[in-house]
Coordinates of C-alpha atoms and ligand atoms in Angstrom, one line a residue:
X1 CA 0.0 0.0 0.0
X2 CA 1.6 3.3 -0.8
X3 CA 0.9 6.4 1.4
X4 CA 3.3 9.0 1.0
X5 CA 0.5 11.3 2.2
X6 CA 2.3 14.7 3.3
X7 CA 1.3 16.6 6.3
X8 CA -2.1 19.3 6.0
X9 CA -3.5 21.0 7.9
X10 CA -7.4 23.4 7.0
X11 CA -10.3 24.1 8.7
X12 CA -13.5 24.3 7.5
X13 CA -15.7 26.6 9.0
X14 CA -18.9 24.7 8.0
X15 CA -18.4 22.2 10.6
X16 CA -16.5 23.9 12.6
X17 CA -13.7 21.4 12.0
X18 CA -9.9 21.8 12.0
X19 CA -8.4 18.6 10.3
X20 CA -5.1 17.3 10.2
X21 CA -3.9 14.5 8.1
X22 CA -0.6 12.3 7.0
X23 CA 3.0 12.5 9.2
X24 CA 3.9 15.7 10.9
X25 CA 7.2 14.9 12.1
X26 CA 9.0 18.5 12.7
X27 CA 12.3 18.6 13.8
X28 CA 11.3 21.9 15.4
X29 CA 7.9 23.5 16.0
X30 CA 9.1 26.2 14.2
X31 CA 8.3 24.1 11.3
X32 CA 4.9 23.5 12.0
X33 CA 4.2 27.3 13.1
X34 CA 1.5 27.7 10.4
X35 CA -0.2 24.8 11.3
X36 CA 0.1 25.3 14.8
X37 CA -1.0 29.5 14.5
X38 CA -3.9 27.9 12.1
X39 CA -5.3 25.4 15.1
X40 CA -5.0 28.2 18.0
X41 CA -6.4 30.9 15.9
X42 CA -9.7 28.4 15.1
X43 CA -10.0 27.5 18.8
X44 CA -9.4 31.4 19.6
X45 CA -12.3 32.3 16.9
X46 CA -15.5 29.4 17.4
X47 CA -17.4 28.9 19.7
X48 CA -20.0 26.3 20.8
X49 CA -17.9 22.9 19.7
X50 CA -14.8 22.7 17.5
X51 CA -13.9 19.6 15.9
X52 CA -10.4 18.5 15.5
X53 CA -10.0 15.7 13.0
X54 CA -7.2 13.5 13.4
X55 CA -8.7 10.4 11.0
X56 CA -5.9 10.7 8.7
X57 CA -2.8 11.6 10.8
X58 CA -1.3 8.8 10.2
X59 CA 2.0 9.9 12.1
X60 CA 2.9 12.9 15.0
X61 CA 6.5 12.5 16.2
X62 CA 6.6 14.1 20.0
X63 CA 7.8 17.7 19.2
X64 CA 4.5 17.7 17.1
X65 CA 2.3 16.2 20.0
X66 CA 3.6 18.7 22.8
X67 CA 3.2 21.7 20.3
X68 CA -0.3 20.5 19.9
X69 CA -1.2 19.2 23.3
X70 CA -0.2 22.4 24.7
X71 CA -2.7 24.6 22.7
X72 CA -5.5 22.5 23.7
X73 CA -4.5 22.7 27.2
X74 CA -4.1 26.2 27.1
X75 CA -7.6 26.7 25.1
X76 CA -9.7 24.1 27.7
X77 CA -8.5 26.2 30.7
X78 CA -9.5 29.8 29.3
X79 CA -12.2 29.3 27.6
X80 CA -14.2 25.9 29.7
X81 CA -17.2 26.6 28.1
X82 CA -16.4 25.7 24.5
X83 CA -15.9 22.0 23.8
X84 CA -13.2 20.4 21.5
X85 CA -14.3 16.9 19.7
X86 CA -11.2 15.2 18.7
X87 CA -12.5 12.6 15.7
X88 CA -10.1 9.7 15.6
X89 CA -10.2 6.3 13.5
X90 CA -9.7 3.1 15.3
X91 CA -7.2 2.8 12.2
X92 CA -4.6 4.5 13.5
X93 CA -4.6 2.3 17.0
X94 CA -1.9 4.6 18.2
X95 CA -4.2 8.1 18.3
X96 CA -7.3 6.9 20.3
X97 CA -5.2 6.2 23.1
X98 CA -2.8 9.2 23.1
X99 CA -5.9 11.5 23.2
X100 CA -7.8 9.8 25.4
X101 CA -4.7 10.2 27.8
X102 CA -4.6 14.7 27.5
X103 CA -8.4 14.3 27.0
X104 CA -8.4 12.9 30.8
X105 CA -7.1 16.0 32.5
X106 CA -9.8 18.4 30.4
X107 CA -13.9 18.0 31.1
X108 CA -14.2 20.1 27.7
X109 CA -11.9 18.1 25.7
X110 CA -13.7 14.1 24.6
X111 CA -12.0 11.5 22.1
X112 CA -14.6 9.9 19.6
X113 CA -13.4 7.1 17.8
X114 CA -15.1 7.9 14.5
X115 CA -15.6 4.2 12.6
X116 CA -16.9 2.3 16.1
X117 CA -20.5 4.3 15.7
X118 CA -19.8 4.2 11.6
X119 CA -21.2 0.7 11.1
X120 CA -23.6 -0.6 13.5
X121 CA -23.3 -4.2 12.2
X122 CA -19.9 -4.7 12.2
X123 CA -19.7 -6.5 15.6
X124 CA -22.1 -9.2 14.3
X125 CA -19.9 -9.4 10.7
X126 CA -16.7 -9.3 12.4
X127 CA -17.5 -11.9 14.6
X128 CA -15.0 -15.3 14.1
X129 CA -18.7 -17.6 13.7
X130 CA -19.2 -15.2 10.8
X131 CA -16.2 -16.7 9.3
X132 CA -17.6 -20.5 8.5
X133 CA -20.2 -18.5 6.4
X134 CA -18.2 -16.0 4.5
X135 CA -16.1 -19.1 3.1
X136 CA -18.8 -21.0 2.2
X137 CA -21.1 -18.1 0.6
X138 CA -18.1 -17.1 -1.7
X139 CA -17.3 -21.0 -2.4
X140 CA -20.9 -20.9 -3.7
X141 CA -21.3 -17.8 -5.3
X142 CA -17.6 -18.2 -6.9
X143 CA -19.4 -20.9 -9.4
X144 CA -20.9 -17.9 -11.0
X145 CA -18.8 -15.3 -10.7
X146 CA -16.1 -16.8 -12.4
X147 CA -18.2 -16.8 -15.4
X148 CA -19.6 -13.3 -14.9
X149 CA -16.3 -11.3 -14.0
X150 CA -14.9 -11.6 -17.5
X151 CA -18.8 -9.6 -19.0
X152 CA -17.4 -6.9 -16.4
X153 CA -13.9 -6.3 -17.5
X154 CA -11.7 -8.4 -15.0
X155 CA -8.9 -10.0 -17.0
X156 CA -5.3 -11.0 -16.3
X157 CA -3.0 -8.2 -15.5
X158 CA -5.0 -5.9 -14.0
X159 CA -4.3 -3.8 -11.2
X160 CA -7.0 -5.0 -8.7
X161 CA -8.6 -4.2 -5.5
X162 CA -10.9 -6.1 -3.4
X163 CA -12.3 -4.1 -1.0
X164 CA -13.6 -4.8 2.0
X165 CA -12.1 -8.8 1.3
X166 CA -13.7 -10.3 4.8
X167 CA -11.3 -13.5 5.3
X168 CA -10.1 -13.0 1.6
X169 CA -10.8 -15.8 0.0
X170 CA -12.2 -14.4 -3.0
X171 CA -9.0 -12.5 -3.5
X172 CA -7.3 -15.9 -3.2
X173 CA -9.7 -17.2 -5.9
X174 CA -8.9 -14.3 -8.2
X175 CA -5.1 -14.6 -7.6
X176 CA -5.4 -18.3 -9.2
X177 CA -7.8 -18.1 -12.0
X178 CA -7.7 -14.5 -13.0
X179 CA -3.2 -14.0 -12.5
X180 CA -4.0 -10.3 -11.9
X181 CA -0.6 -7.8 -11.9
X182 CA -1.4 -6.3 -8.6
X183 CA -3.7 -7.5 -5.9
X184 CA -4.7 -5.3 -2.9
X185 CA -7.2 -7.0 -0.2
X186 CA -8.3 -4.6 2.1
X187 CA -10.6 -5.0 5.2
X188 CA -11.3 -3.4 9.0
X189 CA -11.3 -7.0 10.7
X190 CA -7.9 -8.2 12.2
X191 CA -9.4 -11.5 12.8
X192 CA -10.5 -12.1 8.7
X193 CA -7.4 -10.6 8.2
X194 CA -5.4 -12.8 10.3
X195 CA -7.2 -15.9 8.7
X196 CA -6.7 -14.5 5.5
X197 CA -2.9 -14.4 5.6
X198 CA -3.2 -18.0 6.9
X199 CA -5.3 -19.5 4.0
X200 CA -2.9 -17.3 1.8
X201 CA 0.2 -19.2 2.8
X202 CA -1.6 -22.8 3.2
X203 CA -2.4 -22.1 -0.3
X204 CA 1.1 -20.6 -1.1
X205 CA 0.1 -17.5 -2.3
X206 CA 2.4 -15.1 -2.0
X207 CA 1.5 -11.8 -4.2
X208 CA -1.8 -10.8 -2.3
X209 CA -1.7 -7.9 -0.5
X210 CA -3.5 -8.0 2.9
X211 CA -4.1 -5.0 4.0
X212 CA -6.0 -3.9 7.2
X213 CA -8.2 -0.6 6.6
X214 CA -11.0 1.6 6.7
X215 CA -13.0 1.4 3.5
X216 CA -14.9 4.6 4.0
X217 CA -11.3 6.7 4.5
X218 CA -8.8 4.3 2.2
X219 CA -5.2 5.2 2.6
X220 CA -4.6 4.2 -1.0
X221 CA -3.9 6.7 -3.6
X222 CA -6.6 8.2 -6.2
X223 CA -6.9 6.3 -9.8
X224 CA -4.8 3.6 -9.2
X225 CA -6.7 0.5 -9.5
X226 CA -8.2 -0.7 -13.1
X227 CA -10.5 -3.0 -11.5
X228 CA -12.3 -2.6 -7.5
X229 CA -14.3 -4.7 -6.0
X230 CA -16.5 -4.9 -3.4
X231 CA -18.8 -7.6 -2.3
X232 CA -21.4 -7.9 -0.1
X233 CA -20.5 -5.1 1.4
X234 CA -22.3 -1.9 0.9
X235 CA -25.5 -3.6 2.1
X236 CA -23.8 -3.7 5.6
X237 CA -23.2 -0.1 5.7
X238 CA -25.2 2.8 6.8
X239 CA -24.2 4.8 4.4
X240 CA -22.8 2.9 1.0
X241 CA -22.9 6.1 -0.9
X242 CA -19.9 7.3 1.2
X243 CA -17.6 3.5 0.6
X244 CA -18.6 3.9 -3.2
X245 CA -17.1 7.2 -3.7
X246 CA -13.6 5.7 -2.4
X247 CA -13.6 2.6 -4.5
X248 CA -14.8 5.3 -7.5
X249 CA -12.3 7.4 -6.1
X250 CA -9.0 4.7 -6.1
X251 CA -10.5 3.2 -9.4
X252 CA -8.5 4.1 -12.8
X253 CA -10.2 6.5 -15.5
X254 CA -11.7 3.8 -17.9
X255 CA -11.7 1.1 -15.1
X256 CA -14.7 -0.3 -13.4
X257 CA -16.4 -1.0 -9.8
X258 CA -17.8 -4.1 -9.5
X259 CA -20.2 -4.3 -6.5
X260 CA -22.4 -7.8 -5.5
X261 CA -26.0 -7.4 -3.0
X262 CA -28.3 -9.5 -1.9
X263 CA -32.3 -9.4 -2.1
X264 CA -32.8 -10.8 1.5
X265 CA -36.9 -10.8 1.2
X266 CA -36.5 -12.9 -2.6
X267 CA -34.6 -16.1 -1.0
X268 CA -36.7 -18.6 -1.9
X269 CA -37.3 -22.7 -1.2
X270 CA -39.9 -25.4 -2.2
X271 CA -42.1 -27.0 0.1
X272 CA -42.5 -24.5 2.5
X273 CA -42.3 -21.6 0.3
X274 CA -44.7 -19.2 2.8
X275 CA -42.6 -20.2 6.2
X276 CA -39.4 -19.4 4.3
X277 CA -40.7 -16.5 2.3
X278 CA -42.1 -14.6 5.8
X279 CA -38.6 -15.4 7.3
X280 CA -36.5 -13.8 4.5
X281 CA -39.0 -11.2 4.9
X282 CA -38.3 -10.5 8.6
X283 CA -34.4 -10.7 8.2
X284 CA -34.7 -7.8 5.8
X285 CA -36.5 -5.6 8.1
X286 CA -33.9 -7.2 11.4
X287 CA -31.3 -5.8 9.1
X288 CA -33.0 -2.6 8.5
X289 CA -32.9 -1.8 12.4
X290 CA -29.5 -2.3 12.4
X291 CA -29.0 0.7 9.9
X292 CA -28.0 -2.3 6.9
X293 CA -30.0 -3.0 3.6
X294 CA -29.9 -6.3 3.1
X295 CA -32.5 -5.0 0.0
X296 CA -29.9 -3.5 -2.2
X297 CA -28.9 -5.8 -5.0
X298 CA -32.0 -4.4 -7.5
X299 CA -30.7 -0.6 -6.4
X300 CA -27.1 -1.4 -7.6
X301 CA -27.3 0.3 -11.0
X302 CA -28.8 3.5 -9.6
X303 CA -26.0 3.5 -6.6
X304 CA -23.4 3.1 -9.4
X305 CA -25.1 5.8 -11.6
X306 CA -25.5 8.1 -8.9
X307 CA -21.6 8.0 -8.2
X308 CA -20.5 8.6 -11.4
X309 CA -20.3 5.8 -13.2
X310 CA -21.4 5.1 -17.0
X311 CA -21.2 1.7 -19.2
X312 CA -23.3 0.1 -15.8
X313 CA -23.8 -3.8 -16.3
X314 CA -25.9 -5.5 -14.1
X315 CA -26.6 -9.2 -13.3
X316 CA -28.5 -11.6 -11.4
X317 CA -27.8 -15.0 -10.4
X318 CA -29.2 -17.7 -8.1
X319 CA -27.3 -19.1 -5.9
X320 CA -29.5 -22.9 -5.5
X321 CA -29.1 -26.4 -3.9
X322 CA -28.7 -27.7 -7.3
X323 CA -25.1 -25.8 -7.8
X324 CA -22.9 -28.3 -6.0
X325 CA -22.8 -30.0 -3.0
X326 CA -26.7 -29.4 -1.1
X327 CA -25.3 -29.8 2.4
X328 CA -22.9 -26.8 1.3
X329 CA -25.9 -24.3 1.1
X330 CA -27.4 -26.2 4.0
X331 CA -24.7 -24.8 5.7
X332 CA -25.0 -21.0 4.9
X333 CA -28.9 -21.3 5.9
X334 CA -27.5 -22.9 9.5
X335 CA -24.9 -20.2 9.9
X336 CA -27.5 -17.5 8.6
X337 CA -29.6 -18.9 11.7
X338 CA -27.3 -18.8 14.3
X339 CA -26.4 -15.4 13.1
X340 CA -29.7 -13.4 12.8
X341 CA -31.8 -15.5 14.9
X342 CA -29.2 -16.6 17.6
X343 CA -27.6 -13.0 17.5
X344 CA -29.4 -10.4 16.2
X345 CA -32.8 -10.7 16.8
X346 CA -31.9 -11.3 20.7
X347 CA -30.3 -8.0 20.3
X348 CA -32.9 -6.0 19.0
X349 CA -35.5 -7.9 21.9
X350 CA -37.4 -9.7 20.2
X351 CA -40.1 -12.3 22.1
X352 CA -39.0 -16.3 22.4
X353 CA -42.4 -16.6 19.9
X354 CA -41.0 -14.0 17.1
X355 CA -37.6 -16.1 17.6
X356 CA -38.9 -19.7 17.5
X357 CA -41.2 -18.7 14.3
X358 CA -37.9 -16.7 12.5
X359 CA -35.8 -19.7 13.2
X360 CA -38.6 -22.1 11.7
X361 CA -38.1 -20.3 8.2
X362 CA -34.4 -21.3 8.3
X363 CA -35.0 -24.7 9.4
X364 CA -37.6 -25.1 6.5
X365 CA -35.5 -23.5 4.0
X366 CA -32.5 -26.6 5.3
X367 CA -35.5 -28.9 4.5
X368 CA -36.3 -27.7 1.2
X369 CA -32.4 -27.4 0.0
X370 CA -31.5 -30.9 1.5
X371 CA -34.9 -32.3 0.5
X372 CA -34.3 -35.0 -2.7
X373 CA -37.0 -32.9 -4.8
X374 CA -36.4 -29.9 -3.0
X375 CA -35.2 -26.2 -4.7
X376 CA -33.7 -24.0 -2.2
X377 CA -32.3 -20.4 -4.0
X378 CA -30.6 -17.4 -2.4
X379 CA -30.5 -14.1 -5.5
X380 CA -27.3 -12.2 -6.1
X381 CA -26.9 -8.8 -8.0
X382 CA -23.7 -8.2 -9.4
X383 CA -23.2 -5.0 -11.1
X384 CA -20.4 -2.6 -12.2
X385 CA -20.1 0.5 -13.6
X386 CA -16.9 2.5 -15.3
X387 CA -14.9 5.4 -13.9
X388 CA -15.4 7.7 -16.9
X389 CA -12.4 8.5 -19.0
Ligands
SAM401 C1 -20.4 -9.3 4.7 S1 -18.7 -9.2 4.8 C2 -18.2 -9.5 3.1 C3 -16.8 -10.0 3.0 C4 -16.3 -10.5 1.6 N1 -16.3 -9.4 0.7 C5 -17.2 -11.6 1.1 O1 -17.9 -11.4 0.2 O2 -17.1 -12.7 1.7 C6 -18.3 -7.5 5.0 C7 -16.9 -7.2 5.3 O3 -16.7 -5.8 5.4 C8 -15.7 -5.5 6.4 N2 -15.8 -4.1 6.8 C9 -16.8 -3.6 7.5 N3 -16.6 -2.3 7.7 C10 -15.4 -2.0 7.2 C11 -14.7 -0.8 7.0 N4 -15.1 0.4 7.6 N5 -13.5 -0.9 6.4 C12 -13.1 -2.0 5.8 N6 -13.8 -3.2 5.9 C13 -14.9 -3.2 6.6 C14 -16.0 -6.5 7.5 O4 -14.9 -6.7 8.3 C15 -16.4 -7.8 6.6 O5 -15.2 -8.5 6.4

């Protein structure tokens, strides 16, 4: 990953917001006078709350620090009425910490961690019994993908991106059957990440790079990529349109975002289609509290117009008991169980009755897939659009 992001340092007075991003490592303060007039100047000037950004400081050596610490310290104590928001990203593990610690001795000054309020499903994603399903889902869907990815431009040699990889196994699968020149694999979860590396050298593949980000705030460079992907993804997050303006944003000219989403409410299974059909229902609208759109497949090619991008291809494929092994997608249904029944729905409070009737949906739809006539489907949109020239 390549982040030769200098130091900056602007305020914008909209938001009342004084941000600071890449490595300030001064040998002097003298050095970072401007910077330093700029932040003491804003605190002098606003009142009510001032926001100081530190998201993308990916560096402060400790002649930076004290410079800094001591304007905030000197702006808490005379003026105790004004507050001061620092916004940091649990990215950079080093800055929560470090403000937290001057925040301590200042009532007015508080540390938010930015990305933990971000995405209100991630603890349920990022959990390790997540992990069975992600590898079996892209096993499944990777029977049709293969086929599709060619119709949207992915071809050997490419510079490629997956964002947002999970336990990367799809990167894996791409590495082998597509030889791309590049391959960056980014995610927020150490744990996928960890078990990503793992499956990458069990497998011997030694090219992929793993890399451990936020996908909202990237710390790759702009038009790098020729082809980004992103899948099953932007359904989990509160607000996609932000994520798809950075993979539109690291994406080439002339190269192309490819996105998958589900249809939760269109999973489908014979007998039993009405149990399954009112469960499927249900785990659109359990998403739906949780500020995700499990919905968002059939929206894909207005989210990809809406960014930007032109030449938009869309497909849909069904993901059935019929495509390999049946116990495999019997499988996915358990794990989908455990997950939204077992998990989320005792999150959001919902009665023993609710639970026992959501669960019998799921156990159905293991009926219908395992079932020797049975058809058991789960739809897929895959879309992607081009970064105009
Ligand atoms: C539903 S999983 C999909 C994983 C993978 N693309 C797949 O298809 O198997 C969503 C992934 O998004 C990751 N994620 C969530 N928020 C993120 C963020 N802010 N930055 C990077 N990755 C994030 C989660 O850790 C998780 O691995």
């Amino acid at each position: 990953m390549s982040q030769a992001a200098p130091f900056a340092v602007r305020f914008d007075p909209t938001n009342q917001e004084l941000v600071l991003s890449g490595k300030i490592r001064p040998e002097g303060a003298a050095e970072i006078a401007d910077a330093l007039s700029l932040m003491q100047q804003s605190l002098e000037r606003y009142s009510g709350v001032v926001y100081l950004n530190v998201k993308r400081l990916t560096h402060i050596n400790m002649t930076a620090f004290s410079a800094l610490a001591d304007i905030l310290a000197e702006s808490c104590r005379t003026r105790p009425e004004r507050k001061i928001v620092i916004l940091t990203s649990s990215v950079m593990a080093w800055s929560t910490p470090v403000f937290e610690k001057l925040a301590k001795h200042y009532p007015n000054l508080t540390v938010e961690v930015y990305d933990s309020a971000f995405y209100p499903g991630q603890s349920f994603v990022e959990d390790e019994a997540f992990i069975p399903i992600l590898r079996t889902q892209t096993k499944m869907t990777w029977r049709h993908e293969r086929e599709l990815l060619p119709r949207h431009g992915l071809r050997s040699g490419l510079v490629v991106a997956d964002i947002c990889c999970g336990i990367g196994d799809f990167a894996a699968l791409v590495q082998r059957e597509f030889k791309p020149s590049r391959l960056v694999a980014l995610d927020h979860s150490v744990r996928s990440l960890d078990y990503a590396r793992r499956v990458a050298a069990d497998f011997d593949l030694k090219e992929i790079e793993y890399t451990y980000g936020d996908a909202s705030q990237m710390l790759l460079r702009d038009n790098q990529f020729d082809f980004v992907t992103c899948r099953h993804s932007l359904q989990i997050f509160d607000r996609p349109e932000m994520l798809l303006r950075e993979l539109y944003r690291i994406c080439k000219p002339g190269g192309r975002v490819y996105i998958t989403n589900e249809k939760n409410s269109h999973c489908l299974g014979e007998p039993h289609a009405e149990t399954i059909k009112w469960t499927y229902e249900e785990v659109a609208k359990l998403f739906r509290h949780f500020d995700m759109d499990v919905e968002m497949g059939p929206k894909s090619r207005h989210l990809l117009a809406d960014a930007g991008f032109d030449a938009i291809k869309v497909d849909t494929f069904m993901v059935t008991n019929l495509d390999g092994d049946p116990q495999d997608f019997a499988d996915i249904i358990e794990a989908w169980e455990n997950v939204y029944a077992g998990q989320m729905a005792v999150r959001r409070g919902d009665t023993p009755e609710f639970i026992r009737r959501f669960r019998q949906g799921f156990k159905d739809h293991v009926f219908a897939a395992l079932h020797p006539k049975g058809y058991a489907g789960w739809p897929i949109w895959a879309a992607s659009g081009r970064k105009p020239l």
